[in-house]
Amino acid sequence: EKTVHRLSLIDVQGVPLKSQIVNNLDSILQFCPDPSDLLIATYPKAGTTWVQEIVDLLLNNGDAEACKRAPIINRNPFLDSCLSPPLPSGLDLLKEMKPPRVIKTHMPIQLVPKGFWDNKCKVIYVARNAKDNVVSYFYFDQMNLTHPEPGSWDGYIQKFMKGQLSWGSWYDHVKGYWRERKERNILYLLYEDMKENPGREIKKIRRYLGVSVSDDVIERIVQLTSFKTMKDNPMANYSFIPKLVFDQSVSLFMRKGEVGDWVNHFTPAQSQMFDEDYAKQMKDVDIQFRFRI
Ligand code: A3P
């Protein structure tokens, strides 16, 4: 069996990306979607998989069996595929699929292939409050053996604030899509809203996609996409990724799924320092993230 190794990050227009992505950057940026394709964009660990599962169920009228057909990476190819061989590249998977396709990306808005905007594709963006996002990313970087070593928690917070983690600055990422949301017709969702009232948020997605799905089916989708159900669903919980890529004995992909877990990780001093920096970095934008619900 091949071994994977932790990849290094390379700066692309101020955004640190894994070497493997940089090696394929031209083909990623030249990817030409069909106008019927849908893009799900997030900063890593904001709730990507959750929204992917919701969208897939909406497009299949809540038919869970249809959604269990294949692991989530095969149903919704990852455009900027972070996964290593023996896993297939997202671009290769996309070539084999017929539109309409649901495509996942972690690229900041300026690195999304132009074709998505030219073709007026629908785009769903999901954002999560910075503190829970960095906690989730810290655990993920420990178990994702293709990402650089996370190092200490204290150092990790610093890297997050400076935008030195894979896919760059959380602040630039969430702001970039926010500023363009009206102009480019992006549905901008918040993880905290989804936790607070998943049915309400799933109905927003239903309206945006323009699918006719009954309220009863929406209720079923709420159940099928609960944290517990997805955690136990082998086609959604990433257990299909070999242990040499995702070592879930270190930390589960479906780790906790809560709002406010950051209080269990930030010391009061770290929290204060983070808040001060946050106020500076977010002063030019009016997104209201909730750190507790
Ligand atoms: P935690 O590490 O805080 O548990 P992504 O899919 O973008 O990688 O995000 C993963 C995060 O979303 C993890 O957060 C994971 O547990 C959480 N998550 C996944 N499915 C979820 C669900 N159905 N409900 C709530 N949180 C979910």
Coordinates of C-alpha atoms and ligand atoms in Angstrom, one line a residue, residues 42-54 104 106 128 132-133 135-137 139-140 191 194-195 222 224-231 236 238 251-259 261, ligand 1:
T42 CA -16.9 26.8 2.2
Y43 CA -13.8 27.4 4.3
P44 CA -12.8 24.0 5.5
K45 CA -14.8 22.7 8.6
A46 CA -17.7 25.1 8.2
G47 CA -20.3 22.4 7.6
T48 CA -19.6 21.5 3.9
T49 CA -20.5 17.8 4.3
W50 CA -23.8 18.7 6.1
V51 CA -24.9 21.0 3.3
Q52 CA -23.8 18.5 0.6
E53 CA -26.0 15.8 2.2
I54 CA -28.9 18.2 2.5
K104 CA -17.5 21.1 -3.7
H106 CA -12.8 25.3 -0.5
R128 CA -19.2 29.1 10.6
D132 CA -15.6 26.9 16.4
N133 CA -14.2 26.8 12.9
V135 CA -11.2 24.3 16.8
S136 CA -12.7 21.9 14.2
Y137 CA -9.9 22.6 11.8
Y139 CA -8.7 18.4 15.1
F140 CA -9.1 17.8 11.4
Y191 CA -23.7 26.9 10.4
M194 CA -28.6 25.5 10.6
K195 CA -28.1 24.2 14.1
V222 CA -33.9 17.2 8.9
L224 CA -31.6 12.2 7.8
T225 CA -29.1 15.1 8.1
S226 CA -28.9 15.3 11.9
F227 CA -25.4 15.0 13.3
K228 CA -26.2 11.6 14.8
T229 CA -27.6 10.1 11.6
M230 CA -24.8 11.4 9.5
K231 CA -22.2 10.2 12.0
A236 CA -21.4 10.5 4.8
Y238 CA -15.8 9.6 5.6
S251 CA -10.2 12.3 15.7
L252 CA -13.5 11.5 14.1
F253 CA -14.6 13.4 11.0
M254 CA -18.0 13.7 12.6
R255 CA -16.4 15.0 15.8
K256 CA -18.9 16.9 17.8
G257 CA -21.2 19.1 15.6
E258 CA -22.0 21.8 18.0
V259 CA -22.0 25.6 18.4
D261 CA -17.4 24.0 21.6
Ligands
A3P1 P1 -16.8 19.6 14.5 O1 -15.4 19.2 14.3 O2 -17.0 20.8 15.3 O3 -17.6 18.4 15.0 P2 -16.8 20.1 6.9 O4 -17.8 19.1 6.4 O5 -16.9 21.4 6.3 O6 -15.4 19.5 6.9 O7 -17.2 20.4 8.5 C1 -17.1 19.4 9.4 C2 -17.7 19.9 10.7 O8 -19.1 19.9 10.5 C3 -17.4 19.0 11.9 O9 -17.5 19.9 13.0 C4 -18.6 18.1 11.8 O10 -18.9 17.4 13.0 C5 -19.7 19.1 11.5 N1 -20.9 18.4 11.0 C6 -21.0 17.5 10.0 N2 -22.2 17.1 9.8 C7 -23.0 17.7 10.7 C8 -24.4 17.7 11.0 N3 -25.2 17.0 10.4 N4 -24.8 18.5 12.0 C9 -23.9 19.3 12.7 N5 -22.6 19.4 12.4 C10 -22.1 18.6 11.4

